[in-house]
GROMACS .gro file of C-alpha atoms in nm:
model
  458
    1MET     CA    1   5.119  -1.648  -2.088
    2PRO     CA    2   4.835  -1.566  -2.344
    3LEU     CA    3   4.541  -1.346  -2.165
    4ALA     CA    4   4.250  -1.448  -2.391
    5PRO     CA    5   4.234  -1.791  -2.239
    6VAL     CA    6   4.243  -1.653  -1.881
    7ALA     CA    7   3.972  -1.392  -1.962
    8ARG     CA    8   3.734  -1.636  -2.118
    9ALA     CA    9   3.778  -1.844  -1.811
   10VAL     CA   10   3.686  -1.563  -1.577
   11TRP     CA   11   3.391  -1.471  -1.802
   12TRP     CA   12   3.241  -1.816  -1.784
   13ALA     CA   13   3.284  -1.834  -1.410
   14TYR     CA   14   3.100  -1.508  -1.386
   15LEU     CA   15   2.807  -1.639  -1.605
   16ALA     CA   16   2.796  -1.928  -1.386
   17CYS     CA   17   2.784  -1.703  -1.072
   18ARG     CA   18   2.587  -1.469  -1.173
   19PRO     CA   19   2.233  -1.577  -1.065
   20ARG     CA   20   2.347  -1.604  -0.727
   21ILE     CA   21   2.421  -1.244  -0.698
   22ARG     CA   22   2.157  -1.052  -0.914
   23GLY     CA   23   2.019  -0.790  -0.695
   24ASN     CA   24   1.712  -0.690  -0.934
   25GLN     CA   25   1.519  -1.026  -0.902
   26GLY     CA   26   1.341  -0.934  -0.580
   27PRO     CA   27   1.330  -1.163  -0.254
   28ARG     CA   28   1.391  -1.554  -0.319
   29ASN     CA   29   1.287  -1.838  -0.142
   30VAL     CA   30   1.630  -1.990  -0.137
   31ALA     CA   31   1.808  -2.002   0.231
   32PRO     CA   32   2.180  -2.008   0.235
   33SER     CA   33   2.294  -2.344   0.344
   34THR     CA   34   2.458  -2.193   0.650
   35ARG     CA   35   2.131  -2.069   0.809
   36PRO     CA   36   2.004  -2.289   1.078
   37ALA     CA   37   1.677  -2.460   1.035
   38PRO     CA   38   1.406  -2.263   1.231
   39LEU     CA   39   1.267  -2.462   1.524
   40LEU     CA   40   0.887  -2.531   1.430
   41PRO     CA   41   0.646  -2.737   1.582
   42SER     CA   42   0.581  -3.056   1.376
   43ARG     CA   43   0.265  -2.944   1.219
   44PHE     CA   44   0.420  -2.643   1.061
   45ALA     CA   45   0.725  -2.875   0.944
   46HIS     CA   46   0.592  -2.880   0.613
   47ALA     CA   47   0.608  -2.488   0.554
   48ALA     CA   48   0.987  -2.494   0.657
   49LYS     CA   49   1.046  -2.685   0.322
   50ARG     CA   50   1.181  -2.468   0.069
   51ALA     CA   51   1.342  -2.495  -0.282
   52THR     CA   52   1.700  -2.502  -0.113
   53PRO     CA   53   1.969  -2.630  -0.353
   54THR     CA   54   2.145  -2.949  -0.292
   55ASP     CA   55   2.441  -3.133  -0.461
   56GLU     CA   56   2.201  -3.269  -0.697
   57GLU     CA   57   2.029  -2.938  -0.759
   58PRO     CA   58   2.281  -2.641  -0.775
   59LEU     CA   59   2.143  -2.317  -0.713
   60LEU     CA   60   2.203  -2.220  -1.079
   61LEU     CA   61   1.952  -2.462  -1.179
   62LEU     CA   62   1.715  -2.266  -0.982
   63SER     CA   63   1.748  -1.973  -1.195
   64LEU     CA   64   1.692  -2.176  -1.495
   65ARG     CA   65   1.380  -2.343  -1.390
   66PHE     CA   66   1.205  -2.324  -1.723
   67VAL     CA   67   1.498  -2.498  -1.884
   68ALA     CA   68   1.475  -2.896  -1.882
   69PRO     CA   69   1.820  -3.012  -1.715
   70PRO     CA   70   2.005  -3.175  -1.969
   71SER     CA   71   2.041  -3.564  -1.906
   72GLY     CA   72   2.213  -3.831  -2.065
   73PRO     CA   73   2.491  -3.744  -2.352
   74GLN     CA   74   2.534  -3.392  -2.330
   75LEU     CA   75   2.736  -3.344  -2.653
   76ARG     CA   76   2.787  -3.601  -2.953
   77GLU     CA   77   3.114  -3.573  -3.058
   78ARG     CA   78   3.191  -3.582  -3.467
   79GLY     CA   79   3.302  -3.943  -3.430
   80GLY     CA   80   2.961  -4.025  -3.254
   81MET     CA   81   3.104  -4.084  -2.904
   82ALA     CA   82   2.903  -3.954  -2.624
   83SER     CA   83   3.019  -3.752  -2.345
   84THR     CA   84   2.999  -3.916  -1.992
   85ALA     CA   85   2.999  -3.611  -1.799
   86ALA     CA   86   2.746  -3.556  -1.532
   87PRO     CA   87   2.459  -3.381  -1.582
   88SER     CA   88   2.495  -2.996  -1.570
   89PRO     CA   89   2.246  -2.716  -1.559
   90LEU     CA   90   2.400  -2.526  -1.886
   91PRO     CA   91   2.503  -2.725  -2.202
   92VAL     CA   92   2.863  -2.841  -2.194
   93VAL     CA   93   3.096  -2.690  -2.442
   94SER     CA   94   3.441  -2.861  -2.486
   95LEU     CA   95   3.760  -2.640  -2.454
   96SER     CA   96   3.829  -2.696  -2.831
   97ALA     CA   97   3.489  -2.554  -2.913
   98ARG     CA   98   3.538  -2.224  -2.717
   99ARG     CA   99   3.878  -2.209  -2.901
  100ASN     CA  100   3.699  -2.217  -3.225
  101MET     CA  101   3.443  -1.968  -3.116
  102SER     CA  102   3.718  -1.724  -3.015
  103THR     CA  103   3.914  -1.767  -3.340
  104ALA     CA  104   3.601  -1.793  -3.563
  105PRO     CA  105   3.597  -1.492  -3.766
  106GLY     CA  106   3.314  -1.225  -3.646
  107ALA     CA  107   3.287  -1.392  -3.323
  108ALA     CA  108   3.235  -1.190  -2.990
  109ALA     CA  109   3.559  -1.172  -2.769
  110PHE     CA  110   3.340  -1.300  -2.482
  111PRO     CA  111   3.046  -1.497  -2.634
  112GLN     CA  112   2.715  -1.500  -2.445
  113PRO     CA  113   2.551  -1.851  -2.332
  114PRO     CA  114   2.243  -1.901  -2.588
  115ARG     CA  115   1.892  -1.812  -2.478
  116LEU     CA  116   1.736  -2.144  -2.446
  117SER     CA  117   1.381  -2.248  -2.468
  118ARG     CA  118   1.203  -2.509  -2.229
  119ARG     CA  119   1.407  -2.800  -2.413
  120CYS     CA  120   1.752  -2.813  -2.502
  121GLU     CA  121   1.889  -3.064  -2.782
  122PRO     CA  122   2.254  -3.164  -2.833
  123SER     CA  123   2.352  -3.083  -3.208
  124THR     CA  124   2.403  -3.388  -3.456
  125GLY     CA  125   2.735  -3.542  -3.554
  126ASP     CA  126   2.743  -3.365  -3.890
  127ALA     CA  127   2.771  -3.025  -3.772
  128PRO     CA  128   3.069  -2.835  -3.588
  129ARG     CA  129   3.072  -2.908  -3.221
  130SER     CA  130   3.067  -2.574  -3.142
  131ARG     CA  131   2.712  -2.546  -3.303
  132LEU     CA  132   2.431  -2.597  -3.026
  133ARG     CA  133   2.078  -2.607  -3.140
  134ALA     CA  134   1.815  -2.397  -2.923
  135ALA     CA  135   1.473  -2.593  -2.983
  136ALA     CA  136   1.165  -2.378  -3.021
  137SER     CA  137   0.830  -2.431  -3.057
  138SER     CA  138   0.789  -2.322  -3.411
  139SER     CA  139   1.158  -2.267  -3.551
  140LYS     CA  140   1.511  -2.305  -3.481
  141ALA     CA  141   1.767  -2.038  -3.319
  142ASP     CA  142   2.066  -1.926  -3.543
  143PRO     CA  143   2.392  -2.107  -3.388
  144VAL     CA  144   2.519  -1.930  -3.069
  145GLU     CA  145   2.844  -1.786  -3.273
  146ASP     CA  146   2.636  -1.601  -3.552
  147ARG     CA  147   2.426  -1.397  -3.311
  148ALA     CA  148   2.476  -1.101  -3.129
  149PRO     CA  149   2.523  -1.098  -2.756
  150VAL     CA  150   2.209  -1.151  -2.565
  151ALA     CA  151   2.121  -1.060  -2.200
  152PRO     CA  152   2.120  -1.382  -1.952
  153VAL     CA  153   1.772  -1.506  -1.925
  154PRO     CA  154   1.610  -1.343  -1.618
  155ASP     CA  155   1.422  -1.575  -1.378
  156ALA     CA  156   1.063  -1.613  -1.497
  157PRO     CA  157   0.808  -1.545  -1.229
  158VAL     CA  158   0.645  -1.834  -1.078
  159PRO     CA  159   0.274  -1.795  -1.051
  160ALA     CA  160   0.140  -1.787  -0.704
  161ALA     CA  161  -0.103  -2.034  -0.613
  162PRO     CA  162  -0.464  -1.926  -0.632
  163SER     CA  163  -0.559  -1.846  -0.301
  164PRO     CA  164  -0.872  -2.020  -0.180
  165PRO     CA  165  -1.222  -1.822  -0.246
  166MET     CA  166  -1.307  -1.572   0.036
  167GLU     CA  167  -1.596  -1.666   0.221
  168PRO     CA  168  -1.872  -1.413   0.141
  169GLN     CA  169  -1.989  -1.194   0.425
  170PRO     CA  170  -2.338  -1.237   0.524
  171GLN     CA  171  -2.579  -0.966   0.368
  172VAL     CA  172  -2.673  -0.687   0.632
  173THR     CA  173  -3.018  -0.564   0.567
  174THR     CA  174  -3.213  -0.255   0.731
  175GLY     CA  175  -3.581  -0.266   0.845
  176THR     CA  176  -3.823  -0.083   1.038
  177TRP     CA  177  -4.040  -0.210   1.312
  178LYS     CA  178  -4.322  -0.007   1.476
  179TRP     CA  179  -4.332   0.009   1.855
  180ARG     CA  180  -4.585   0.224   2.045
  181GLY     CA  181  -4.685   0.378   1.696
  182TYR     CA  182  -4.303   0.502   1.629
  183ASN     CA  183  -4.081   0.364   1.381
  184ILE     CA  184  -3.770   0.187   1.501
  185ARG     CA  185  -3.478   0.123   1.273
  186TYR     CA  186  -3.290  -0.177   1.302
  187GLN     CA  187  -3.018  -0.387   1.098
  188HIS     CA  188  -3.017  -0.751   1.076
  189ALA     CA  189  -2.790  -1.038   0.942
  190GLY     CA  190  -2.740  -1.394   0.968
  191THR     CA  191  -2.988  -1.685   0.925
  192SER     CA  192  -2.907  -1.944   1.176
  193GLY     CA  193  -2.750  -1.968   1.541
  194PRO     CA  194  -2.807  -1.794   1.865
  195ALA     CA  195  -2.977  -1.442   1.863
  196LEU     CA  196  -2.745  -1.148   1.922
  197VAL     CA  197  -2.900  -0.810   1.993
  198LEU     CA  198  -2.623  -0.535   1.975
  199ILE     CA  199  -2.713  -0.208   2.178
  200HIS     CA  200  -2.525   0.116   2.097
  201GLY     CA  201  -2.414   0.404   2.349
  202PHE     CA  202  -2.529   0.767   2.395
  203GLY     CA  203  -2.536   0.972   2.078
  204ALA     CA  204  -2.482   0.658   1.861
  205ASN     CA  205  -2.688   0.419   1.670
  206SER     CA  206  -2.678   0.075   1.529
  207ASP     CA  207  -2.433   0.179   1.229
  208HIS     CA  208  -2.159   0.180   1.533
  209TRP     CA  209  -2.169  -0.202   1.507
  210ARG     CA  210  -2.067  -0.199   1.118
  211LYS     CA  211  -1.756  -0.346   1.188
  212ASN     CA  212  -1.917  -0.638   1.384
  213ILE     CA  213  -2.262  -0.733   1.248
  214PRO     CA  214  -2.104  -0.908   0.922
  215VAL     CA  215  -1.837  -1.098   1.125
  216LEU     CA  216  -2.085  -1.217   1.380
  217ALA     CA  217  -2.357  -1.300   1.161
  218LYS     CA  218  -2.134  -1.581   1.032
  219GLU     CA  219  -2.254  -1.825   1.290
  220ASN     CA  220  -2.533  -1.633   1.445
  221ARG     CA  221  -2.847  -1.417   1.379
  222VAL     CA  222  -2.736  -1.048   1.456
  223TYR     CA  223  -2.967  -0.770   1.540
  224ALA     CA  224  -2.873  -0.413   1.588
  225ILE     CA  225  -3.142  -0.163   1.701
  226ASP     CA  226  -3.174   0.228   1.712
  227LEU     CA  227  -3.292   0.307   2.053
  228ILE     CA  228  -3.609   0.534   2.033
  229GLY     CA  229  -3.465   0.901   2.018
  230TYR     CA  230  -3.149   0.781   1.848
  231GLY     CA  231  -2.994   0.718   1.531
  232TYR     CA  232  -3.281   0.684   1.239
  233SER     CA  233  -3.532   0.567   1.492
  234ASP     CA  234  -3.828   0.807   1.562
  235LYS     CA  235  -3.767   1.134   1.790
  236PRO     CA  236  -4.082   1.214   1.978
  237ASN     CA  237  -4.048   1.567   2.155
  238PRO     CA  238  -4.018   1.478   2.540
  239ARG     CA  239  -4.228   1.799   2.619
  240GLU     CA  240  -4.531   1.651   2.415
  241ILE     CA  241  -4.536   1.284   2.553
  242GLU     CA  242  -4.559   1.164   2.902
  243GLU     CA  243  -4.297   1.284   3.162
  244ASN     CA  244  -3.979   1.079   3.216
  245PHE     CA  245  -3.998   0.908   2.856
  246TYR     CA  246  -3.633   0.867   2.788
  247THR     CA  247  -3.550   0.651   3.053
  248PHE     CA  248  -3.372   0.311   3.093
  249GLU     CA  249  -3.691   0.156   3.182
  250THR     CA  250  -3.849   0.290   2.859
  251TRP     CA  251  -3.544   0.144   2.654
  252GLY     CA  252  -3.561  -0.171   2.851
  253GLU     CA  253  -3.893  -0.237   2.745
  254GLN     CA  254  -3.831  -0.154   2.418
  255LEU     CA  255  -3.577  -0.391   2.394
  256ASN     CA  256  -3.782  -0.682   2.528
  257THR     CA  257  -4.064  -0.607   2.288
  258PHE     CA  258  -3.811  -0.623   1.988
  259CYS     CA  259  -3.708  -0.955   2.110
  260ALA     CA  260  -4.061  -1.092   2.121
  261GLN     CA  261  -4.189  -0.923   1.802
  262VAL     CA  262  -3.884  -0.912   1.578
  263VAL     CA  263  -3.603  -1.156   1.703
  264MET     CA  264  -3.883  -1.396   1.820
  265SER     CA  265  -3.632  -1.583   2.058
  266GLU     CA  266  -3.420  -1.534   2.363
  267ALA     CA  267  -3.117  -1.361   2.310
  268PHE     CA  268  -2.774  -1.253   2.403
  269PHE     CA  269  -2.715  -0.855   2.446
  270ILE     CA  270  -2.389  -0.696   2.354
  271CYS     CA  271  -2.371  -0.348   2.482
  272ASN     CA  272  -2.168  -0.046   2.482
  273SER     CA  273  -2.158   0.263   2.731
  274ILE     CA  274  -2.528   0.333   2.842
  275GLY     CA  275  -2.649   0.051   2.619
  276GLY     CA  276  -2.507  -0.155   2.906
  277LEU     CA  277  -2.772  -0.034   3.114
  278VAL     CA  278  -3.027  -0.091   2.866
  279GLY     CA  279  -2.924  -0.446   2.854
  280LEU     CA  280  -2.915  -0.496   3.222
  281GLN     CA  281  -3.267  -0.341   3.293
  282ALA     CA  282  -3.419  -0.539   3.035
  283ALA     CA  283  -3.270  -0.854   3.151
  284VAL     CA  284  -3.417  -0.741   3.500
  285MET     CA  285  -3.754  -0.648   3.389
  286GLU     CA  286  -3.788  -1.012   3.182
  287PRO     CA  287  -3.525  -1.259   3.284
  288GLN     CA  288  -3.650  -1.509   3.026
  289LYS     CA  289  -3.566  -1.316   2.741
  290CYS     CA  290  -3.191  -1.259   2.792
  291LYS     CA  291  -2.952  -1.581   2.768
  292GLY     CA  292  -2.643  -1.362   2.853
  293ILE     CA  293  -2.490  -1.003   2.852
  294VAL     CA  294  -2.144  -0.860   2.731
  295LEU     CA  295  -2.099  -0.524   2.869
  296LEU     CA  296  -1.829  -0.309   2.696
  297ASP     CA  297  -1.699  -0.016   2.890
  298ILE     CA  298  -2.050   0.020   3.060
  299SER     CA  299  -2.156   0.376   3.169
  300LEU     CA  300  -2.064   0.444   3.521
  301ARG     CA  301  -2.305   0.725   3.542
  302MET     CA  302  -2.067   0.958   3.721
  303LEU     CA  303  -2.314   1.247   3.678
  304HIS     CA  304  -2.604   1.041   3.872
  305ILE     CA  305  -2.752   1.235   4.143
  306LYS     CA  306  -2.667   0.945   4.412
  307LYS     CA  307  -2.292   1.014   4.326
  308GLN     CA  308  -2.296   1.389   4.376
  309PRO     CA  309  -2.203   1.557   4.706
  310TRP     CA  310  -2.486   1.702   4.888
  311PHE     CA  311  -2.382   2.049   4.861
  312GLY     CA  312  -2.353   2.009   4.493
  313LYS     CA  313  -2.706   1.890   4.432
  314PRO     CA  314  -2.873   2.220   4.403
  315PHE     CA  315  -2.636   2.347   4.168
  316ILE     CA  316  -2.691   2.033   3.939
  317LYS     CA  317  -3.062   2.091   3.927
  318SER     CA  318  -3.048   2.441   3.850
  319PHE     CA  319  -2.796   2.359   3.561
  320GLN     CA  320  -3.025   2.105   3.431
  321SER     CA  321  -3.324   2.342   3.418
  322LEU     CA  322  -3.106   2.628   3.247
  323LEU     CA  323  -3.042   2.364   2.960
  324ARG     CA  324  -3.384   2.247   2.922
  325ASN     CA  325  -3.575   2.549   2.978
  326THR     CA  326  -3.374   2.840   2.810
  327ILE     CA  327  -3.193   2.913   2.485
  328VAL     CA  328  -2.867   2.787   2.631
  329GLY     CA  329  -2.925   2.417   2.571
  330LYS     CA  330  -2.990   2.465   2.193
  331LEU     CA  331  -2.694   2.703   2.182
  332PHE     CA  332  -2.493   2.424   2.374
  333PHE     CA  333  -2.638   2.170   2.138
  334ASN     CA  334  -2.548   2.359   1.797
  335ALA     CA  335  -2.199   2.428   1.917
  336VAL     CA  336  -2.150   2.025   1.939
  337ALA     CA  337  -2.357   1.934   1.653
  338THR     CA  338  -2.075   2.003   1.392
  339PRO     CA  339  -1.827   1.773   1.228
  340GLU     CA  340  -1.512   1.951   1.413
  341SER     CA  341  -1.680   1.905   1.761
  342VAL     CA  342  -1.793   1.564   1.685
  343LYS     CA  343  -1.445   1.472   1.561
  344ASN     CA  344  -1.287   1.621   1.869
  345ILE     CA  345  -1.528   1.442   2.090
  346LEU     CA  346  -1.454   1.107   1.945
  347CYS     CA  347  -1.066   1.155   1.947
  348GLN     CA  348  -1.109   1.194   2.324
  349CYS     CA  349  -1.262   0.871   2.372
  350TYR     CA  350  -1.075   0.675   2.132
  351HIS     CA  351  -0.709   0.562   2.186
  352ASP     CA  352  -0.632   0.511   1.843
  353THR     CA  353  -0.738   0.819   1.687
  354SER     CA  354  -0.689   0.682   1.340
  355ALA     CA  355  -1.008   0.519   1.382
  356VAL     CA  356  -1.177   0.831   1.401
  357THR     CA  357  -1.229   0.865   1.028
  358ASP     CA  358  -1.469   1.098   0.829
  359GLU     CA  359  -1.722   0.795   0.800
  360LEU     CA  360  -1.763   0.747   1.152
  361VAL     CA  361  -1.792   1.125   1.230
  362GLN     CA  362  -2.099   1.131   0.979
  363ILE     CA  363  -2.231   0.811   1.109
  364ILE     CA  364  -2.262   0.988   1.444
  365LEU     CA  365  -2.326   1.332   1.326
  366GLN     CA  366  -2.575   1.278   1.060
  367PRO     CA  367  -2.890   1.145   1.250
  368GLY     CA  368  -2.809   1.417   1.537
  369LEU     CA  369  -2.917   1.698   1.264
  370ASP     CA  370  -3.249   1.542   1.249
  371PRO     CA  371  -3.538   1.728   1.379
  372GLY     CA  372  -3.629   1.671   1.747
  373ALA     CA  373  -3.240   1.517   1.790
  374VAL     CA  374  -3.178   1.846   2.020
  375ASP     CA  375  -3.473   1.772   2.254
  376VAL     CA  376  -3.384   1.412   2.291
  377PHE     CA  377  -3.009   1.511   2.353
  378LEU     CA  378  -3.104   1.780   2.615
  379GLU     CA  379  -3.370   1.543   2.806
  380PHE     CA  380  -3.100   1.277   2.847
  381ILE     CA  381  -2.806   1.512   2.977
  382CYS     CA  382  -3.042   1.620   3.214
  383TYR     CA  383  -3.158   1.273   3.329
  384SER     CA  384  -2.965   1.202   3.643
  385GLY     CA  385  -3.176   0.950   3.793
  386GLY     CA  386  -3.270   0.600   3.710
  387PRO     CA  387  -3.072   0.296   3.798
  388LEU     CA  388  -2.691   0.242   3.838
  389PRO     CA  389  -2.482  -0.057   3.726
  390GLU     CA  390  -2.419  -0.178   4.074
  391GLU     CA  391  -2.780  -0.162   4.146
  392LEU     CA  392  -2.888  -0.375   3.860
  393LEU     CA  393  -2.598  -0.636   3.840
  394PRO     CA  394  -2.728  -0.819   4.195
  395LEU     CA  395  -3.049  -0.848   4.012
  396VAL     CA  396  -2.951  -1.046   3.696
  397LYS     CA  397  -2.980  -1.381   3.658
  398CYS     CA  398  -2.799  -1.454   3.329
  399PRO     CA  399  -2.396  -1.484   3.281
  400VAL     CA  400  -2.246  -1.151   3.233
  401LEU     CA  401  -1.908  -1.090   3.071
  402VAL     CA  402  -1.752  -0.755   3.116
  403ALA     CA  403  -1.476  -0.587   2.896
  404TRP     CA  404  -1.294  -0.264   2.945
  405GLY     CA  405  -1.075  -0.062   2.719
  406GLU     CA  406  -0.762   0.005   2.918
  407LYS     CA  407  -0.720   0.366   2.794
  408ASP     CA  408  -1.089   0.471   2.842
  409PRO     CA  409  -1.072   0.810   2.975
  410TRP     CA  410  -1.434   0.872   3.048
  411GLU     CA  411  -1.486   0.529   3.221
  412PRO     CA  412  -1.164   0.448   3.412
  413VAL     CA  413  -1.088   0.098   3.407
  414GLU     CA  414  -0.976   0.124   3.759
  415LEU     CA  415  -1.326   0.195   3.856
  416GLY     CA  416  -1.470  -0.069   3.637
  417ARG     CA  417  -1.307  -0.340   3.804
  418ALA     CA  418  -1.525  -0.337   4.094
  419TYR     CA  419  -1.807  -0.499   3.868
  420ALA     CA  420  -1.596  -0.820   3.875
  421SER     CA  421  -1.672  -0.894   4.225
  422PHE     CA  422  -2.050  -0.944   4.125
  423ASP     CA  423  -2.182  -1.312   4.114
  424ALA     CA  424  -2.336  -1.282   3.768
  425VAL     CA  425  -2.020  -1.161   3.608
  426GLU     CA  426  -1.804  -1.464   3.496
  427ASP     CA  427  -1.492  -1.257   3.387
  428PHE     CA  428  -1.359  -0.912   3.364
  429VAL     CA  429  -1.128  -0.868   3.046
  430VAL     CA  430  -0.906  -0.557   2.999
  431LEU     CA  431  -0.870  -0.452   2.644
  432PRO     CA  432  -0.509  -0.297   2.594
  433ASP     CA  433  -0.480   0.029   2.422
  434VAL     CA  434  -0.836   0.065   2.359
  435GLY     CA  435  -1.067   0.353   2.441
  436HIS     CA  436  -1.436   0.368   2.540
  437CYS     CA  437  -1.585   0.204   2.211
  438PRO     CA  438  -1.379  -0.077   2.164
  439GLN     CA  439  -1.641  -0.262   1.924
  440ASP     CA  440  -1.540  -0.007   1.672
  441GLU     CA  441  -1.193   0.094   1.777
  442ALA     CA  442  -1.070  -0.289   1.792
  443PRO     CA  443  -1.334  -0.505   1.640
  444GLU     CA  444  -1.058  -0.761   1.615
  445LEU     CA  445  -1.042  -0.792   1.976
  446VAL     CA  446  -1.406  -0.769   2.068
  447ASN     CA  447  -1.547  -0.993   1.794
  448PRO     CA  448  -1.386  -1.319   1.903
  449LEU     CA  449  -1.433  -1.217   2.255
  450VAL     CA  450  -1.833  -1.225   2.181
  451GLU     CA  451  -1.810  -1.526   1.989
  452SER     CA  452  -1.656  -1.738   2.261
  453PHE     CA  453  -1.895  -1.618   2.517
  454VAL     CA  454  -2.184  -1.689   2.286
  455LYS     CA  455  -2.064  -2.046   2.208
  456LEU     CA  456  -1.998  -2.124   2.583
  457HIS     CA  457  -2.361  -2.036   2.676
  458SER     CA  458  -2.570  -2.149   2.353
   0.00000   0.00000   0.00000
């Protein structure tokens, strides 16, 4: 049995199957016919429709999607008789024509298929049956048997559908407000909707809400304030002003005056850590200013004098006096106010330490290097009086949502659950795998929570 016809048959079978097995074209949107259809809700059914091959559209046609499938007569015989063969993804070449290819002088032993353009025309009757014309936009290609073998046409990439334009983020602006003669820095975004005031925790500032302000401002008027003594607000020396200046009563008054003069409307207070006590204190002092409070890992104030055993209280007062009145306090602050120390502290209170970036370290550290920051720092860590959360919550008239990081090492969630029993608390939400600052560590959890709470009470 001659081997040439067998070899040619194997070669053409290989060419016909090759688009199915090429491994260098990347993932394809063609599912095997044996794969069961996914069980999807009806509203997602349209997403399951893919360009799968059918009996009328073989897989090979998908690999030549830029070649129009031949229709009607495939080839015109020399005598003018049209072939009635069914449409095929490749031009049909008769057995006699393939024999002419193999016996023609200079023909390749295993001819390659022609490189086809978008439109393929059958040859005219006055040309040999083996000569196929590949139509191009400007010229005709040479006959197949006169050309050197070429590589198969790779799949042309299908241009992706243009993605819808991203919604622009609201612009965040920074302002300065005068309060009691001191400069208070705040940030603002959003032009309509309910007002939200974001209140940071100990040692932080309004930049700690950088992942929340633009998102919440899409449907709300958002303000983030630097409490006096923190961030880029003024830091008056506590020794040169009235006694017990840095207290929750002072910050509560600052917050209410800010709502009256800058926000100029009632507002929701969104608070983290000691900012939660500021928000509660302000709501107790002027209930008409606050529409609702979200407490994120509110400080339990475990160092409060009321929570210490009787035999430990004298030692606490002596230690506080040592920090405030000797060089020990400033040495302690200088040891803490370094990039390495700040990063180590943040890695303790963040469960996901990848969120502790160099940017975050600078956000916390930089304002702490301002003149007067050390005196404010020492004044607050020696502040063991004032209200407790459990003393303020019974006095609050507005709705309260408490959310707590499950992995908070400073304020354990087991102790925080006790706040769910207060009448003002509508819900207690545990944030899984989150530490003490969920608004920065997991904004994808906090932002929707805040938005839903605000919509519920607006």
